[in-house]
Short mmCIF file of C-alpha atoms in Angstrom, two decimals:
data_model
loop_
_atom_site.label_atom_id
_atom_site.label_comp_id
_atom_site.label_asym_id
_atom_site.label_seq_id
_atom_site.Cartn_x
_atom_site.Cartn_y
_atom_site.Cartn_z
CA MET A 1 0.00 0.00 0.00
CA HIS A 2 2.87 2.31 0.91
CA GLY A 3 4.39 1.73 -2.57
CA PHE A 4 1.15 2.71 -4.29
CA HIS A 5 0.94 5.87 -2.15
CA GLU A 6 4.47 6.85 -3.21
CA VAL A 7 3.73 6.29 -6.91
CA PHE A 8 0.49 8.28 -6.65
CA ILE A 9 2.35 11.26 -5.13
CA GLN A 10 5.04 11.06 -7.85
CA ILE A 11 2.46 11.10 -10.64
CA LEU A 12 0.57 13.93 -8.89
CA VAL A 13 3.78 16.01 -8.73
CA LEU A 14 4.38 15.41 -12.47
CA LEU A 15 0.78 16.40 -13.22
CA ALA A 16 1.10 19.58 -11.14
CA ILE A 17 4.28 20.55 -13.02
CA SER A 18 2.68 19.68 -16.39
CA ILE A 19 -0.49 21.66 -15.80
CA THR A 20 1.49 24.71 -14.61
CA VAL A 21 3.63 24.55 -17.77
CA ILE A 22 0.53 24.18 -19.98
CA GLY A 23 -1.04 27.23 -18.31
CA ILE A 24 2.06 29.36 -18.96
CA ALA A 25 2.36 28.07 -22.56
CA LYS A 26 -1.26 29.03 -23.26
CA LEU A 27 -0.70 32.51 -21.81
CA ILE A 28 2.25 33.14 -24.13
CA LYS A 29 0.45 31.41 -27.05
CA GLU A 30 3.03 28.70 -27.67
CA PRO A 31 2.22 24.96 -28.22
CA TYR A 32 2.14 23.31 -24.80
CA SER A 33 3.67 20.05 -26.08
CA ILE A 34 6.91 21.87 -26.96
CA ALA A 35 6.95 23.74 -23.63
CA LEU A 36 6.47 20.46 -21.71
CA VAL A 37 9.36 18.79 -23.54
CA LEU A 38 11.71 21.72 -22.86
CA VAL A 39 10.75 21.84 -19.15
CA GLY A 40 11.17 18.05 -19.01
CA VAL A 41 14.70 18.38 -20.42
CA LEU A 42 15.54 20.96 -17.73
CA LEU A 43 14.11 18.71 -15.00
CA GLY A 44 16.00 15.76 -16.48
CA MET A 45 19.26 17.65 -16.05
CA THR A 46 18.60 18.48 -12.37
CA GLU A 47 18.83 16.22 -9.33
CA ILE A 48 15.36 16.40 -7.76
CA PRO A 49 14.69 13.13 -5.84
CA ILE A 50 10.91 12.91 -6.42
CA ILE A 51 11.35 13.61 -10.17
CA GLU A 52 14.07 10.93 -10.36
CA GLU A 53 11.83 8.40 -8.61
CA ALA A 54 8.84 9.15 -10.86
CA GLU A 55 10.97 8.98 -14.00
CA SER A 56 12.53 5.72 -12.87
CA TYR A 57 9.11 4.18 -12.20
CA ILE A 58 7.49 5.37 -15.42
CA THR A 59 10.34 4.40 -17.75
CA GLN A 60 11.46 1.16 -16.11
CA SER A 61 8.42 -0.38 -14.44
CA GLU A 62 7.07 -3.24 -16.53
CA VAL A 63 3.61 -2.64 -15.05
CA PHE A 64 3.63 0.91 -16.39
CA GLN A 65 4.94 -0.24 -19.77
CA ALA A 66 2.09 -2.74 -19.96
CA ILE A 67 -0.60 -0.14 -19.28
CA ILE A 68 0.90 2.87 -21.08
CA ILE A 69 -0.35 1.69 -24.48
CA SER A 70 -3.71 0.34 -23.33
CA LEU A 71 -4.47 3.46 -21.29
CA PHE A 72 -3.04 6.29 -23.38
CA LEU A 73 -3.74 5.07 -26.91
CA PRO A 74 -7.54 4.72 -26.65
CA ILE A 75 -7.66 8.17 -24.99
CA LEU A 76 -5.50 9.99 -27.57
CA LEU A 77 -7.08 8.30 -30.60
CA GLY A 78 -10.63 8.34 -29.28
CA ASP A 79 -10.52 12.07 -28.60
CA ALA A 80 -9.14 12.79 -32.09
CA THR A 81 -11.91 10.75 -33.79
CA LEU A 82 -14.66 12.61 -31.92
CA LYS A 83 -13.33 15.99 -33.07
CA MET A 84 -12.72 15.02 -36.71
CA PRO A 85 -15.22 16.79 -39.01
CA PHE A 86 -16.24 13.76 -41.07
CA HIS A 87 -17.63 15.71 -44.06
CA HIS A 88 -14.28 17.51 -44.44
CA LEU A 89 -12.41 14.24 -44.08
CA PHE A 90 -14.63 12.61 -46.71
CA ARG A 91 -14.08 15.52 -49.12
CA LEU A 92 -10.30 15.11 -48.80
CA LYS A 93 -10.36 11.30 -48.60
CA LYS A 94 -8.05 10.73 -51.59
CA THR A 95 -5.29 12.92 -50.13
CA VAL A 96 -5.69 11.63 -46.55
CA LEU A 97 -5.78 7.92 -47.51
CA SER A 98 -2.88 8.29 -49.94
CA LEU A 99 -0.72 9.88 -47.24
CA ALA A 100 -1.89 7.50 -44.51
CA PHE A 101 -1.47 4.25 -46.48
CA LEU A 102 1.00 4.79 -49.31
CA GLY A 103 2.97 7.46 -47.42
CA THR A 104 3.27 5.38 -44.25
CA PHE A 105 4.49 2.29 -46.13
CA ILE A 106 7.06 4.27 -48.14
CA SER A 107 8.30 5.99 -44.96
CA PHE A 108 8.52 2.60 -43.17
CA ILE A 109 10.51 0.96 -45.99
CA VAL A 110 12.85 3.93 -46.65
CA ILE A 111 13.65 4.54 -42.96
CA GLY A 112 13.93 0.82 -42.14
CA PHE A 113 16.43 -0.03 -44.89
CA SER A 114 18.36 3.25 -44.41
CA VAL A 115 18.82 2.60 -40.69
CA TYR A 116 19.80 -1.03 -41.40
CA PHE A 117 22.39 -0.19 -44.08
CA LEU A 118 23.65 3.23 -42.92
CA LEU A 119 23.56 2.85 -39.12
CA GLY A 120 24.34 -0.87 -39.14
CA LEU A 121 21.61 -1.74 -36.63
CA PRO A 122 20.02 -5.24 -36.63
CA ILE A 123 17.11 -5.49 -39.06
CA VAL A 124 14.51 -6.00 -36.31
CA VAL A 125 15.72 -2.87 -34.48
CA ALA A 126 15.87 -0.87 -37.76
CA PHE A 127 12.29 -1.68 -38.77
CA THR A 128 10.90 -1.34 -35.24
CA PHE A 129 12.35 2.18 -35.18
CA ALA A 130 11.02 2.80 -38.73
CA ALA A 131 7.50 1.85 -37.59
CA LEU A 132 7.74 4.31 -34.68
CA MET A 133 8.88 7.06 -37.04
CA SER A 134 6.02 6.42 -39.48
CA ALA A 135 3.42 7.71 -37.01
CA THR A 136 2.86 11.48 -37.06
CA ASP A 137 1.53 13.54 -34.16
CA PRO A 138 0.07 16.89 -35.25
CA ILE A 139 -1.12 18.14 -31.82
CA SER A 140 1.26 21.14 -31.60
CA VAL A 141 1.01 21.95 -35.33
CA ILE A 142 -2.82 21.93 -35.33
CA SER A 143 -2.91 24.38 -32.40
CA ILE A 144 -0.63 26.75 -34.40
CA PHE A 145 -2.82 26.29 -37.52
CA LYS A 146 -5.92 27.27 -35.52
CA GLU A 147 -4.22 30.24 -33.88
CA LEU A 148 -3.03 31.64 -37.23
CA GLY A 149 -6.17 30.82 -39.21
CA VAL A 150 -4.50 28.44 -41.66
CA PRO A 151 -7.13 27.02 -44.11
CA GLU A 152 -9.12 24.15 -42.56
CA LYS A 153 -8.08 21.91 -45.46
CA MET A 154 -4.53 21.72 -44.01
CA SER A 155 -5.70 20.79 -40.49
CA THR A 156 -8.05 18.13 -41.86
CA ILE A 157 -5.34 16.53 -44.03
CA MET A 158 -2.85 16.53 -41.17
CA GLU A 159 -5.26 15.17 -38.55
CA GLY A 160 -6.75 12.62 -40.96
CA GLU A 161 -3.33 11.35 -42.00
CA SER A 162 -2.27 11.08 -38.35
CA LEU A 163 -5.41 9.17 -37.31
CA PHE A 164 -5.03 6.48 -39.97
CA ASN A 165 -1.25 6.28 -40.04
CA ASP A 166 -1.21 5.80 -36.25
CA GLY A 167 -3.22 2.62 -36.74
CA ILE A 168 -0.99 1.38 -39.56
CA ALA A 169 2.23 2.31 -37.71
CA VAL A 170 1.14 0.37 -34.60
CA VAL A 171 0.44 -2.74 -36.71
CA LEU A 172 3.85 -2.38 -38.44
CA PHE A 173 5.47 -1.88 -35.02
CA LYS A 174 3.92 -5.10 -33.72
CA ILE A 175 4.93 -7.09 -36.82
CA SER A 176 8.49 -5.67 -36.80
CA SER A 177 9.20 -6.13 -33.11
CA ILE A 178 7.61 -9.59 -32.72
CA TYR A 179 7.33 -11.44 -36.03
CA LEU A 180 9.92 -10.01 -38.45
CA LEU A 181 12.73 -12.52 -37.84
CA THR A 182 10.36 -15.49 -38.16
CA TYR A 183 9.12 -14.26 -41.55
CA MET A 184 12.63 -13.50 -42.79
CA ASP A 185 13.66 -17.10 -42.04
CA MET A 186 10.78 -18.27 -44.24
CA GLY A 187 12.17 -16.45 -47.30
CA ALA A 188 9.68 -15.52 -50.05
CA ALA A 189 6.82 -17.26 -48.24
CA GLY A 190 7.49 -14.98 -45.28
CA ILE A 191 6.50 -11.91 -47.32
CA GLY A 192 3.11 -13.45 -48.01
CA GLU A 193 2.71 -14.38 -44.34
CA GLY A 194 3.64 -10.82 -43.32
CA VAL A 195 1.11 -9.29 -45.73
CA PHE A 196 -1.57 -11.72 -44.53
CA LEU A 197 -0.85 -10.86 -40.88
CA PHE A 198 -1.00 -7.13 -41.64
CA LEU A 199 -4.37 -7.51 -43.42
CA LYS A 200 -5.69 -9.68 -40.58
CA PHE A 201 -4.68 -7.06 -37.99
CA ALA A 202 -6.03 -4.13 -40.02
CA ILE A 203 -9.28 -5.58 -41.41
CA GLY A 204 -10.08 -7.42 -38.16
CA GLY A 205 -9.56 -4.21 -36.16
CA ALA A 206 -11.72 -2.22 -38.58
CA LEU A 207 -14.56 -4.77 -38.31
CA VAL A 208 -14.47 -4.73 -34.50
CA GLY A 209 -14.55 -0.91 -34.57
CA LEU A 210 -17.46 -0.84 -37.03
CA VAL A 211 -19.58 -3.26 -34.99
CA ILE A 212 -18.94 -1.63 -31.59
CA GLY A 213 -19.17 1.92 -32.99
CA PHE A 214 -22.55 1.08 -34.57
CA ILE A 215 -23.86 -0.58 -31.38
CA PHE A 216 -22.97 2.42 -29.20
CA SER A 217 -24.37 4.85 -31.80
CA GLN A 218 -27.71 3.03 -31.46
CA VAL A 219 -27.52 2.85 -27.66
CA ILE A 220 -27.15 6.64 -27.24
CA ARG A 221 -30.37 7.17 -29.27
CA ILE A 222 -32.28 5.77 -26.27
CA PHE A 223 -30.86 8.26 -23.75
CA ASP A 224 -30.51 12.02 -23.47
CA ASP A 225 -28.22 12.04 -20.46
CA TYR A 226 -24.75 13.41 -21.10
CA PRO A 227 -22.89 11.86 -18.07
CA LEU A 228 -24.17 8.45 -19.17
CA GLU A 229 -23.28 9.11 -22.82
CA ILE A 230 -19.75 10.14 -21.79
CA ALA A 231 -19.50 6.82 -19.91
CA PHE A 232 -20.66 5.05 -23.11
CA SER A 233 -17.91 6.80 -25.09
CA MET A 234 -15.32 5.53 -22.55
CA LEU A 235 -16.70 2.02 -22.90
CA LEU A 236 -16.56 2.36 -26.69
CA PHE A 237 -12.89 3.47 -26.81
CA PHE A 238 -11.50 1.09 -24.20
CA GLY A 239 -13.89 -1.74 -25.09
CA SER A 240 -13.12 -1.69 -28.81
CA TYR A 241 -9.38 -1.58 -28.03
CA PHE A 242 -9.39 -4.53 -25.60
CA ILE A 243 -11.89 -6.65 -27.56
CA ALA A 244 -9.81 -6.24 -30.74
CA GLU A 245 -6.57 -7.05 -28.88
CA HIS A 246 -8.25 -10.11 -27.34
CA PHE A 247 -8.98 -11.42 -30.84
CA ASN A 248 -5.40 -10.64 -31.95
CA VAL A 249 -6.39 -7.84 -34.31
CA SER A 250 -5.49 -4.13 -34.15
CA GLY A 251 -6.95 -2.34 -31.13
CA VAL A 252 -5.75 1.01 -32.48
CA ILE A 253 -7.59 0.60 -35.80
CA ALA A 254 -10.68 -0.58 -33.88
CA VAL A 255 -10.63 2.63 -31.80
CA VAL A 256 -10.12 4.83 -34.89
CA ILE A 257 -12.96 3.25 -36.91
CA GLY A 258 -15.31 2.90 -33.92
CA GLY A 259 -14.60 6.48 -32.83
CA LEU A 260 -15.09 7.92 -36.32
CA LEU A 261 -18.45 6.13 -36.64
CA PHE A 262 -19.53 7.24 -33.16
CA GLY A 263 -18.30 10.82 -33.72
CA SER A 264 -20.08 11.24 -37.06
CA TYR A 265 -23.09 8.91 -37.32
CA GLY A 266 -23.59 8.54 -33.54
CA LYS A 267 -23.42 12.29 -32.94
CA LYS A 268 -25.94 12.89 -35.72
CA VAL A 269 -28.56 10.32 -34.63
CA GLY A 270 -28.14 10.20 -30.86
CA MET A 271 -26.53 13.29 -29.30
CA SER A 272 -28.14 16.53 -28.22
CA GLU A 273 -26.14 19.77 -28.48
CA GLU A 274 -25.62 19.67 -24.69
CA THR A 275 -24.16 16.17 -24.91
CA ARG A 276 -21.84 17.14 -27.79
CA VAL A 277 -20.43 20.08 -25.85
CA ASN A 278 -19.96 18.05 -22.66
CA ILE A 279 -18.49 14.96 -24.32
CA ASN A 280 -15.94 17.12 -26.17
CA THR A 281 -15.04 19.00 -22.97
CA PHE A 282 -14.58 15.74 -21.04
CA TRP A 283 -12.25 14.21 -23.64
CA ASP A 284 -10.37 17.51 -24.08
CA THR A 285 -9.53 17.37 -20.36
CA ILE A 286 -8.57 13.68 -20.28
CA THR A 287 -6.40 14.07 -23.42
CA LEU A 288 -4.70 17.13 -21.94
CA LEU A 289 -3.75 15.10 -18.84
CA ALA A 290 -2.53 12.10 -20.88
CA ASN A 291 -0.47 14.28 -23.23
CA SER A 292 0.93 16.33 -20.35
CA ILE A 293 2.45 13.25 -18.73
CA ILE A 294 3.83 11.83 -22.00
CA PHE A 295 5.40 15.05 -23.29
CA LEU A 296 6.95 15.88 -19.91
CA MET A 297 8.37 12.34 -19.80
CA VAL A 298 9.95 12.85 -23.25
CA GLY A 299 12.10 15.59 -21.75
CA ILE A 300 12.77 13.94 -18.39
CA GLU A 301 13.84 10.70 -20.12
CA ILE A 302 17.00 12.54 -21.21
CA ARG A 303 18.66 11.47 -17.92
CA GLU A 304 18.28 7.80 -18.92
CA ILE A 305 19.95 8.23 -22.29
CA ASP A 306 23.69 7.90 -22.68
CA PHE A 307 24.63 10.23 -25.53
CA THR A 308 28.36 9.44 -25.23
CA GLY A 309 29.76 8.75 -28.67
CA MET A 310 26.24 8.57 -30.15
CA TRP A 311 25.92 12.06 -31.66
CA GLY A 312 26.89 10.92 -35.17
CA ILE A 313 24.24 8.16 -35.15
CA ILE A 314 21.62 10.56 -33.73
CA VAL A 315 22.26 13.21 -36.42
CA LEU A 316 22.17 10.53 -39.14
CA ALA A 317 18.91 9.08 -37.72
CA ILE A 318 17.29 12.55 -37.74
CA LEU A 319 18.37 13.09 -41.37
CA ILE A 320 17.09 9.62 -42.38
CA VAL A 321 13.69 10.34 -40.80
CA LEU A 322 13.43 13.79 -42.46
CA ILE A 323 14.39 12.38 -45.87
CA GLY A 324 12.10 9.36 -45.41
CA ARG A 325 9.16 11.68 -44.61
CA SER A 326 9.95 13.86 -47.64
CA ILE A 327 10.15 10.91 -50.07
CA ALA A 328 6.94 9.44 -48.63
CA LEU A 329 4.95 12.69 -48.72
CA TYR A 330 6.01 13.88 -52.18
CA THR A 331 5.50 10.40 -53.69
CA ALA A 332 2.09 9.89 -52.03
CA THR A 333 0.82 13.32 -53.12
CA SER A 334 2.44 13.40 -56.58
CA TYR A 335 -0.93 12.86 -58.32
CA ILE A 336 -2.95 15.18 -56.01
CA SER A 337 -3.63 18.32 -58.04
CA HIS A 338 -5.20 20.57 -55.38
CA LEU A 339 -2.06 20.78 -53.21
CA SER A 340 0.34 23.65 -53.90
CA GLN A 341 4.10 23.30 -53.37
CA LYS A 342 3.84 25.51 -50.27
CA GLU A 343 1.12 23.27 -48.83
CA ARG A 344 3.17 20.14 -49.54
CA PHE A 345 6.22 21.68 -47.86
CA LEU A 346 4.14 22.65 -44.80
CA LEU A 347 2.59 19.15 -44.55
CA ASN A 348 6.07 17.65 -44.85
CA TRP A 349 7.74 19.85 -42.23
CA GLY A 350 4.66 19.66 -39.97
CA GLY A 351 4.75 15.84 -39.81
CA LEU A 352 6.10 15.83 -36.27
CA ARG A 353 6.78 12.76 -34.16
CA GLY A 354 5.33 12.81 -30.67
CA SER A 355 3.46 11.02 -27.92
CA LEU A 356 2.52 7.86 -29.83
CA SER A 357 6.14 7.14 -30.84
CA ILE A 358 7.27 7.61 -27.22
CA ALA A 359 4.46 5.50 -25.75
CA LEU A 360 5.21 2.64 -28.18
CA ALA A 361 8.98 2.81 -27.56
CA LEU A 362 8.44 2.68 -23.79
CA SER A 363 6.11 -0.31 -24.24
CA LEU A 364 8.93 -2.49 -25.66
CA PRO A 365 9.66 -5.29 -23.16
CA ALA A 366 12.89 -5.01 -21.14
CA ASP A 367 14.26 -8.16 -22.85
CA PHE A 368 13.77 -6.74 -26.38
CA ASP A 369 17.19 -6.93 -28.01
CA GLY A 370 18.02 -3.35 -29.04
CA ARG A 371 15.53 -1.59 -26.73
CA GLU A 372 18.16 0.96 -25.64
CA GLU A 373 19.02 1.88 -29.26
CA VAL A 374 15.34 2.24 -30.16
CA LEU A 375 14.74 4.47 -27.11
CA LEU A 376 17.85 6.58 -27.79
CA LEU A 377 16.95 7.22 -31.45
CA THR A 378 13.21 7.66 -30.83
CA PHE A 379 13.66 10.18 -28.01
CA SER A 380 16.30 12.08 -29.99
CA VAL A 381 14.16 12.33 -33.15
CA VAL A 382 11.00 13.26 -31.19
CA LEU A 383 12.96 15.93 -29.29
CA PHE A 384 14.34 17.38 -32.54
CA SER A 385 10.95 17.11 -34.21
CA LEU A 386 9.00 18.90 -31.47
CA VAL A 387 11.56 21.59 -30.70
CA VAL A 388 13.18 22.41 -34.06
CA GLN A 389 10.30 21.63 -36.45
CA GLY A 390 7.61 22.65 -33.95
CA LEU A 391 9.13 26.06 -33.24
CA THR A 392 9.77 26.86 -36.92
CA ILE A 393 6.23 26.07 -38.14
CA LYS A 394 4.80 29.47 -37.15
CA PRO A 395 7.48 31.55 -38.98
CA LEU A 396 7.09 29.20 -41.97
CA ILE A 397 3.31 29.78 -42.16
CA LYS A 398 3.85 33.54 -42.02
CA LYS A 399 6.62 33.38 -44.65
CA PHE A 400 4.29 31.42 -46.97
CA ASP A 401 1.55 33.99 -46.27
CA MET A 402 -0.88 31.25 -45.25
CA ALA A 403 -2.04 32.91 -42.01
CA LYS A 404 -5.52 34.29 -42.62
CA ASP A 405 -6.68 35.82 -39.36
CA ALA A 406 -3.82 35.66 -36.92
CA SER A 407 -4.93 36.77 -33.50
#
């Protein structure tokens, strides 16, 4: 009991720090995710006992690693699906799906082989890292877009791509970290097995999401009671995730599909205006808390990483990820006529890596061969991505004259 009390206090201290930082970031109109990472880095460089204990528990406890995915992922993805304006997403479906499917696969292949050949890391480690780097996290970029009045088309493409490529990246991560060596030993037949497993994960997850999303959309037609409907949304996100995982299909894709159905069809047929406002407010708050812990941990984790003699590999990894993203984005959008070169450049540079990549990296079991290398490269790229790319997005938008009604 005493141990639980200690852990609770540690997490409470981290939350207090996070929420203070978020408040200050909002006052000075800067993305809170970047502020949290920078404060985390400062904390990571200081010797504060309670911070050290919390960091040690969160990054090294196998219990935490087991729950970090199953707790944070349904929250982060579920919230995003509820907010997604479905009619906008449908209008831009060709661009979003091309980036999310074709773009993610190209990024995965380019980064995986580049890391294997150029950094000399084992193939399982190279492709596990590549899967982590194929997931984009637009949270800080979207807040800047909204603040500066960037056309809604850009936000929709970025959020839509992120939603779907998160699901694909998690499936690729699972295949790379668990099954890759087995399939490589099988030779040509292994490619077929890998494709079959991917389709099973993806299609199975989508079916679970469709069924559960439809059921809950019908259930909320019976009630007009927003606390109960919020509870239903929690059941939907966590239920679809765990049911899909139980049947060995993708929980992430189940949450995305179930949430999209619930947030578009369910909202239309079963939610009053009062419920819509309250359900969005509830998930805004829960997502803020989940993100605050993850982004602060990105910075604090710096104390666990030994950078000695690794700077060359880190710089090369960052370059590989940037080039991989560029090749993926420009190839996937090469036949999309409505995107200007400025918009393509902004989508490319705004494809930040964030909380999902960190959560997945931390979820690798302690006995995963190459866990330290994956953590080192993932944290380094996410840090670069959030700080360097994140802080240059605003000047870039202004330079491109894409800010409509900057406040």
